[in-house]
mmCIF file of C-alpha atoms in Angstrom:
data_model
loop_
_atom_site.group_PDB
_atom_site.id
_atom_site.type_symbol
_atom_site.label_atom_id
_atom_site.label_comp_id
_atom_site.label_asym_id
_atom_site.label_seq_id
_atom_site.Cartn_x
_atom_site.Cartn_y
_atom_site.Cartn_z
ATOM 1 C CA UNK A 1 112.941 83.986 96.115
ATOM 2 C CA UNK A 2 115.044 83.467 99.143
ATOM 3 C CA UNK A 3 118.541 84.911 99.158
ATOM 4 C CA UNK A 4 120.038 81.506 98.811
ATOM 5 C CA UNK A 5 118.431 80.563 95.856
ATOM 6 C CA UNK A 6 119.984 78.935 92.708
ATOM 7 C CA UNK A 7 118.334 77.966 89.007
ATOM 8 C CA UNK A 8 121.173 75.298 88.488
ATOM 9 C CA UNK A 9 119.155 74.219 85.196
ATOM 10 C CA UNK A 10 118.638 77.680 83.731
ATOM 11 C CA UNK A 11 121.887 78.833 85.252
ATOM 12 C CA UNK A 12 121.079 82.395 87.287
ATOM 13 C CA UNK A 13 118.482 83.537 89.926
ATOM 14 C CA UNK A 14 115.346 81.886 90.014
ATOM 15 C CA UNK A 15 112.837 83.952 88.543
ATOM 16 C CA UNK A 16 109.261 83.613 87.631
ATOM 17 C CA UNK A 17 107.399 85.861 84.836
ATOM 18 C CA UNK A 18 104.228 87.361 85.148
ATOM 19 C CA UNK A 19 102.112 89.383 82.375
ATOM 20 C CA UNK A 20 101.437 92.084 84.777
ATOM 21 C CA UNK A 21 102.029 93.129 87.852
ATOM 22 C CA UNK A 22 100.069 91.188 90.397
ATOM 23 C CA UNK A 23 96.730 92.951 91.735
ATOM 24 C CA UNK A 24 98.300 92.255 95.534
ATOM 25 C CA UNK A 25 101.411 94.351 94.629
ATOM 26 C CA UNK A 26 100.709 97.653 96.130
ATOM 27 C CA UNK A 27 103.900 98.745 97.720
ATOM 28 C CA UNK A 28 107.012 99.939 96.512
ATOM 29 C CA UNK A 29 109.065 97.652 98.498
ATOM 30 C CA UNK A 30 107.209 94.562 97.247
ATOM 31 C CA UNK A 31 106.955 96.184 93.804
ATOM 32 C CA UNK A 32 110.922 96.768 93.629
ATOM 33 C CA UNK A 33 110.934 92.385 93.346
ATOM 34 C CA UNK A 34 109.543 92.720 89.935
ATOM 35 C CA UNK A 35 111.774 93.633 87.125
ATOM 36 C CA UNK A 36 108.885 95.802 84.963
ATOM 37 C CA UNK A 37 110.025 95.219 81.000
ATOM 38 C CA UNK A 38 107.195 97.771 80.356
ATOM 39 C CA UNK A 39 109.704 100.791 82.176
ATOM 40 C CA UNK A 40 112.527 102.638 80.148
ATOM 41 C CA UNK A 41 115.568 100.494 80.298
ATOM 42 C CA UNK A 42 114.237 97.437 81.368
ATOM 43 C CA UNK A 43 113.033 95.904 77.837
ATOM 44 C CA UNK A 44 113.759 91.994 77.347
ATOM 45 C CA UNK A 45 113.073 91.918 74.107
ATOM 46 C CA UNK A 46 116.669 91.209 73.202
ATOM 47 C CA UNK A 47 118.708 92.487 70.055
ATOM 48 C CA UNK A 48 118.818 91.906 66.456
ATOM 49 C CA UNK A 49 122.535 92.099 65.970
ATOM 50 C CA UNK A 50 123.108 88.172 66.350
ATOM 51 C CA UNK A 51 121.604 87.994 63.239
ATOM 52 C CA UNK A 52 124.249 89.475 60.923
ATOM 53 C CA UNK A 53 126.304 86.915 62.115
ATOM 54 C CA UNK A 54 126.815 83.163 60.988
ATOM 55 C CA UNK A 55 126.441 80.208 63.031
ATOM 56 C CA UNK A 56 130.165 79.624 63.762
ATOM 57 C CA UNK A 57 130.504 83.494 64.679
ATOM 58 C CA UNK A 58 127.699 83.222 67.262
ATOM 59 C CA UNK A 59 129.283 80.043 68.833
ATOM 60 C CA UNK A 60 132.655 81.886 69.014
ATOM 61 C CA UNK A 61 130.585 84.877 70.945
ATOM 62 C CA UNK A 62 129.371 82.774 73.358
ATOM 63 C CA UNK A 63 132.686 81.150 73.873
ATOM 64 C CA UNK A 64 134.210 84.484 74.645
ATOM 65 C CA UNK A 65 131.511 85.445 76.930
ATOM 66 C CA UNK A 66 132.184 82.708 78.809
ATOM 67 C CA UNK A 67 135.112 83.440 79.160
ATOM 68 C CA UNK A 68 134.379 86.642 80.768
ATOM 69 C CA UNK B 1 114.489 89.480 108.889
ATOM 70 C CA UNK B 2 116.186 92.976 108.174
ATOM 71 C CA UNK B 3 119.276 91.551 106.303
ATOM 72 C CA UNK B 4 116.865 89.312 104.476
ATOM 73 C CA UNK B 5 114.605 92.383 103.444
ATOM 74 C CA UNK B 6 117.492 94.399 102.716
ATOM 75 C CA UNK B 7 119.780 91.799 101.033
ATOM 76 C CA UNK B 8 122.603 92.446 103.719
ATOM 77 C CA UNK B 9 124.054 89.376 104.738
ATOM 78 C CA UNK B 10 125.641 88.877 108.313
ATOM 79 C CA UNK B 11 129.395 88.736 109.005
ATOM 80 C CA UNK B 12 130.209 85.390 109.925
ATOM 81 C CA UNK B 13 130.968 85.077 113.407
ATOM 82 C CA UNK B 14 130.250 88.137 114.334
ATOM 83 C CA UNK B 15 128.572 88.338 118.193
ATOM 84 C CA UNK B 16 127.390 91.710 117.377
ATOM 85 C CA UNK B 17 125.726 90.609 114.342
ATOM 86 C CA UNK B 18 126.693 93.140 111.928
ATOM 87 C CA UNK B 19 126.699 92.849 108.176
ATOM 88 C CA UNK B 20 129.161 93.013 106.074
ATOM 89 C CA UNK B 21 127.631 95.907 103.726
ATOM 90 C CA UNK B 22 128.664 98.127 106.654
ATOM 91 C CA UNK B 23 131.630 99.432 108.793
ATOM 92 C CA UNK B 24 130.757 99.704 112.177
ATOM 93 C CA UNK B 25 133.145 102.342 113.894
ATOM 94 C CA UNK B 26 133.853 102.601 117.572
ATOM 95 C CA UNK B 27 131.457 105.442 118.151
ATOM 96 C CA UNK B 28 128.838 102.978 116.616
ATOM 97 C CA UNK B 29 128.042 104.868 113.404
ATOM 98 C CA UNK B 30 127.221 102.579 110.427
ATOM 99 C CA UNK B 31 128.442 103.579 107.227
ATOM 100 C CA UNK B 32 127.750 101.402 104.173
ATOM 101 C CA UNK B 33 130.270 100.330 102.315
ATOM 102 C CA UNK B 34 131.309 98.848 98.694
ATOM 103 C CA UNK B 35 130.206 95.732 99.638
ATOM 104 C CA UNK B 36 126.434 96.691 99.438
ATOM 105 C CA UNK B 37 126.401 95.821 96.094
ATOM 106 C CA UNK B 38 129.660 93.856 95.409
ATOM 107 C CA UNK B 39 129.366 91.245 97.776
ATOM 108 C CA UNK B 40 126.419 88.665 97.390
ATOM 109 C CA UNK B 41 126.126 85.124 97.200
ATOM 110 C CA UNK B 42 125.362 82.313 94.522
ATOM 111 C CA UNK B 43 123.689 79.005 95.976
ATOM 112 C CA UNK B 44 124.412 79.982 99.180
ATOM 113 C CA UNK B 45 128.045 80.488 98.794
ATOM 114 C CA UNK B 46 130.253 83.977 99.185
ATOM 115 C CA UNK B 47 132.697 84.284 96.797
ATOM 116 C CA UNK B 48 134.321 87.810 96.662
ATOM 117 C CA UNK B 49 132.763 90.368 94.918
ATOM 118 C CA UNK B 50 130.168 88.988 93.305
ATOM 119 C CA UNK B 51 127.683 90.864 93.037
ATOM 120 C CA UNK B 52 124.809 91.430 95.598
ATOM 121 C CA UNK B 53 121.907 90.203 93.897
ATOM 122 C CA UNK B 54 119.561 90.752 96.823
ATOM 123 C CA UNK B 55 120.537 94.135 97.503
ATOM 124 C CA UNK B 56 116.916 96.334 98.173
ATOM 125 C CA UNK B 57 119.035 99.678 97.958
ATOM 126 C CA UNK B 58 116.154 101.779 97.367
ATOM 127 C CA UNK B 59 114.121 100.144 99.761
ATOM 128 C CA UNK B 60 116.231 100.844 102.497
ATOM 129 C CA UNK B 61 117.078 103.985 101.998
ATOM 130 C CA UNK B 62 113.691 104.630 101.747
ATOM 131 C CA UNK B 63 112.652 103.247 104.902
ATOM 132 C CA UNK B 64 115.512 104.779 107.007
ATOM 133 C CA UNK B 65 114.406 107.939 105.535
ATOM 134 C CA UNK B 66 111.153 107.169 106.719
ATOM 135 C CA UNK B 67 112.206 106.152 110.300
ATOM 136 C CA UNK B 68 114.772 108.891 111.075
ATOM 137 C CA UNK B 69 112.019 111.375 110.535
ATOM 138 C CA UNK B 70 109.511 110.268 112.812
ATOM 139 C CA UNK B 71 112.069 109.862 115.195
ATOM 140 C CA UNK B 72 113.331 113.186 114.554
ATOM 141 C CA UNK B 73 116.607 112.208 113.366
ATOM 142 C CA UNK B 74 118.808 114.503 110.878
ATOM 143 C CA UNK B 75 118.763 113.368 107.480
ATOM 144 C CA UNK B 76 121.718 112.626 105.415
ATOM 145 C CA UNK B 77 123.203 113.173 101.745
ATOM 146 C CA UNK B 78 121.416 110.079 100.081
ATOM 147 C CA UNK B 79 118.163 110.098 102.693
ATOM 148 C CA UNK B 80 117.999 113.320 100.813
ATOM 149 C CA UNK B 81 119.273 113.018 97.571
ATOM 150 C CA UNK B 82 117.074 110.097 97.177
ATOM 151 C CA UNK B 83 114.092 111.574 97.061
ATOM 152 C CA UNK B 84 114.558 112.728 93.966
ATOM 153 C CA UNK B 85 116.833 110.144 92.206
ATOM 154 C CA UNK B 86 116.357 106.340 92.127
ATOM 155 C CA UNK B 87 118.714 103.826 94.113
ATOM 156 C CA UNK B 88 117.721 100.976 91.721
ATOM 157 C CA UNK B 89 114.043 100.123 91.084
ATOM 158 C CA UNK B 90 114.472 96.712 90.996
ATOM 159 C CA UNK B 91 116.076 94.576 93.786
ATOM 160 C CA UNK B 92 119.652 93.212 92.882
ATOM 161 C CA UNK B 93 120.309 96.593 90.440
ATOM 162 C CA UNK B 94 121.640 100.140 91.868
ATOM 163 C CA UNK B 95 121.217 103.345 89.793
ATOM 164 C CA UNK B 96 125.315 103.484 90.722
ATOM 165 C CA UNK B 97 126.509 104.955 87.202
ATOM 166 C CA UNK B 98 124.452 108.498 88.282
ATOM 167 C CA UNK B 99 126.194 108.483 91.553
ATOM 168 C CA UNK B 100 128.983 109.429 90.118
ATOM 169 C CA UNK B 101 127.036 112.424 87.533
ATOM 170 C CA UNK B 102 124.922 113.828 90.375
ATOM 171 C CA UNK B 103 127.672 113.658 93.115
ATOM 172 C CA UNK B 104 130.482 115.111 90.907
ATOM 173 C CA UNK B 105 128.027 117.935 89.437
ATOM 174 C CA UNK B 106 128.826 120.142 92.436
ATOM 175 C CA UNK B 107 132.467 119.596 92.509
ATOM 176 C CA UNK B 108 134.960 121.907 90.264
ATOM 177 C CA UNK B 109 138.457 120.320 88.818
ATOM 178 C CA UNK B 110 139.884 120.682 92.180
ATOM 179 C CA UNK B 111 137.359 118.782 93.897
ATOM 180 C CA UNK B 112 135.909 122.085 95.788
ATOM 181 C CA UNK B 113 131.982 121.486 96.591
ATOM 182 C CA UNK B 114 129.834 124.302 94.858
ATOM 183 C CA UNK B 115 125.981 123.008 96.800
ATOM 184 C CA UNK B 116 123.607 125.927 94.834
ATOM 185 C CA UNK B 117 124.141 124.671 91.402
ATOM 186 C CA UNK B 118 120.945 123.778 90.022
ATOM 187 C CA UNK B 119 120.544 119.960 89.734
ATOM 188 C CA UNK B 120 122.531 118.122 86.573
ATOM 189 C CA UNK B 121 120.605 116.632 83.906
ATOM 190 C CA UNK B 122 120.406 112.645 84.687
ATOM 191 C CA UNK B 123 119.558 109.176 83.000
ATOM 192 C CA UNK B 124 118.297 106.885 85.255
ATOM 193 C CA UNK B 125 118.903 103.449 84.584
ATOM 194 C CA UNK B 126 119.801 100.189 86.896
ATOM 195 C CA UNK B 127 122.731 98.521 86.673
ATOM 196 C CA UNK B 128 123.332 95.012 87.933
ATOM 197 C CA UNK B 129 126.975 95.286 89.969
ATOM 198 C CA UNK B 130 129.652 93.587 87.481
ATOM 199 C CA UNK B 131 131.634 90.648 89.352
ATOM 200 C CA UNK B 132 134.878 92.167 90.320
ATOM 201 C CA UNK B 133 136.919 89.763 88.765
ATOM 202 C CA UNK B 134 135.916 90.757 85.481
ATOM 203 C CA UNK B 135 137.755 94.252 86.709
ATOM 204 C CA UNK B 136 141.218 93.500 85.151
ATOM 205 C CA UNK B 137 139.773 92.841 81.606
ATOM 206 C CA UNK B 138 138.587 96.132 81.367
ATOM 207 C CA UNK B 139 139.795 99.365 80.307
ATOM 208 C CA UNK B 140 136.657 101.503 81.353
ATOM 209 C CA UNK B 141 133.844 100.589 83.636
ATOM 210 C CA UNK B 142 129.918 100.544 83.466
ATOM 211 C CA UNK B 143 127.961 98.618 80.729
ATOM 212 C CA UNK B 144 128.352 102.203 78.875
ATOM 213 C CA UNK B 145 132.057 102.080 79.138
ATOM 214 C CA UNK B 146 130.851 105.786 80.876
ATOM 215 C CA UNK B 147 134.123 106.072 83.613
ATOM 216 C CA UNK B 148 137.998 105.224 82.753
ATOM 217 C CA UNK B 149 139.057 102.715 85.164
ATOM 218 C CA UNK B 150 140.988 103.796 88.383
ATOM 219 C CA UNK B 151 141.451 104.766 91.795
ATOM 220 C CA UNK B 152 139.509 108.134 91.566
ATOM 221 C CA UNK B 153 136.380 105.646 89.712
ATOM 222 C CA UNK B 154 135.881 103.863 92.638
ATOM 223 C CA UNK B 155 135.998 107.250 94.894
ATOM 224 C CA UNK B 156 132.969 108.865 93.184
ATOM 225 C CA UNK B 157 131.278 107.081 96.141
ATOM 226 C CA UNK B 158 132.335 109.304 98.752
ATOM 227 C CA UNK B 159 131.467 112.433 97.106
ATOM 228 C CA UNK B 160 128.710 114.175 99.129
ATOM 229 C CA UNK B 161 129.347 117.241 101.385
ATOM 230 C CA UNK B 162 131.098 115.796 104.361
ATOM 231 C CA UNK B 163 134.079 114.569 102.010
ATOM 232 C CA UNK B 164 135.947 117.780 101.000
ATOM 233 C CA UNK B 165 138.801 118.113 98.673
ATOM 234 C CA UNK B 166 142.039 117.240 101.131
ATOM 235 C CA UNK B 167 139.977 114.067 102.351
ATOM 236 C CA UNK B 168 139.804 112.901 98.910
ATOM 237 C CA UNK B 169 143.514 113.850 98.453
ATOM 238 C CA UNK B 170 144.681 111.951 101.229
ATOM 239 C CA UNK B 171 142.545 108.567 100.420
ATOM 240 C CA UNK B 172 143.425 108.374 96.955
ATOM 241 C CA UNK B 173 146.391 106.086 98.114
ATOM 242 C CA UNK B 174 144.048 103.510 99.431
ATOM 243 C CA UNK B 175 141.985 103.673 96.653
ATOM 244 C CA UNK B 176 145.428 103.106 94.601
ATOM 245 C CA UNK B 177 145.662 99.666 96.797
ATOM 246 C CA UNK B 178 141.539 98.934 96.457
ATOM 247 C CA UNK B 179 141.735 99.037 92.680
ATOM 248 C CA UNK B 180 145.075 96.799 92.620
ATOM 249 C CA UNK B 181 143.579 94.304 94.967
ATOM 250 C CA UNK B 182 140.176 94.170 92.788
ATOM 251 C CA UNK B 183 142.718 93.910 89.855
ATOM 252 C CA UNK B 184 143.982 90.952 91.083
ATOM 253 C CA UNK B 185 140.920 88.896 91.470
ATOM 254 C CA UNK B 186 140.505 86.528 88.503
#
């Protein structure tokens, strides 16, 4: 990743996942490029509260976010 | 090669070459400043105060730390304080909410540093920077809604030992003029 760099289709900072931590990793500087889901904090496995809403409710969310 | 490793970008037209995450004073002491991690770029372009995606906080800090002592150079507040407290494990996030816990920790109401208190009990967490212009919708700041917004928010910064209580006293006017700048970015 270069400091330049765009995802113009995905919208945000090009990123690439992994399902570990490549073997060639070994120090911290290099390792601090990873984001680590597995560490306290960093989980992507989202949230469960969009589904108590409807359809139209989610839409408005994600109106007002972008509007943020 | 060092602003790229560091995510510290260079001030344009600058013949010294200094970045803008800095002030340079006269005596030629760097100092970072709020920029480190509230001024980055998207697609190659700077807009203010977005936030510093490419900012290797802990790296750095690290590697100064690392540096100064072989060279035999005296240590400051966060080369020390760092050693036990995470800058931001991952590149583009600080740990900038526990600045604020572990600096204030040794301060009373009046500001007055007390250094032997044993250390504060801390969360670590990173924190991507929020865009600044998202500043004036808010009432309180950090994802946690942890600090009422304000002047004295943005000072927790300078808290370490070499900032005592009148300093703080007689820069809260700037910060008065900081926050109502970043208030005015939309």
């Amino acid at each position: 990743m270069n400091n330049d760099g765009y995802d113009a289709q995905r919208g945000g900072l090009p990123v690439k996942s992994f399902d570990q931590m490549p073997t060639e990793i070994l120090t911290a500087a290099k390792k601090h490029r990873f984001f680590d889901t597995r560490n306290f904090g960093k989980s992507a496995a989202g949230h469960d509260f969009p589904n108590v809403l409807t359809e139209p409710d989610r839409a408005a969310v994600l109106e007002y976010l972008k509007t943020l | 090669m060092a602003f790229d490793r560091y995510g510290l970008i260079e001030r344009e037209g600058d013949p010294l070459h200094r970045p803008l995450q800095y002030v340079v004073d006269d005596a030629g002491q760097w100092t970072m400043n709020c920029l480190a991690c509230h001024q980055g770029k998207v697609a190659g372009q700077m807009i203010p105060g977005i936030p510093n995606s490419q900012l290797a906080l802990e790296t750095l800090t690290h590697e100064i730390r690392a540096v100064k002592l072989r060279l035999g150079k005296p240590l400051t507040d966060l080369d020390i304080g760092s050693l036990v407290m995470p800058l931001g494990t991952t590149v583009g996030s600080t740990n900038a909410i526990m600045f604020g816990v572990a600096l204030m920790h040794y301060r009373d109401d009046d500001l007055n540093i007390h250094p032997h208190r044993l250390p504060p009990v801390m969360t670590h967490h990173d924190h991507d920077a929020p865009p600044w212009w998202n500043t004036s919708r808010k009432q309180r700041l950090y994802s946690d809604n942890f600090a009422p917004r304000g002047p004295r928010s943005l000072m927790q910064f300078l808290a370490s030992r070499e900032n005592g209580p009148e300093k703080f006293r007689r820069w809260e006017d700037d910060f008065r003029h900081i926050d109502a700048y970043i208030d005015s970015l939309e």
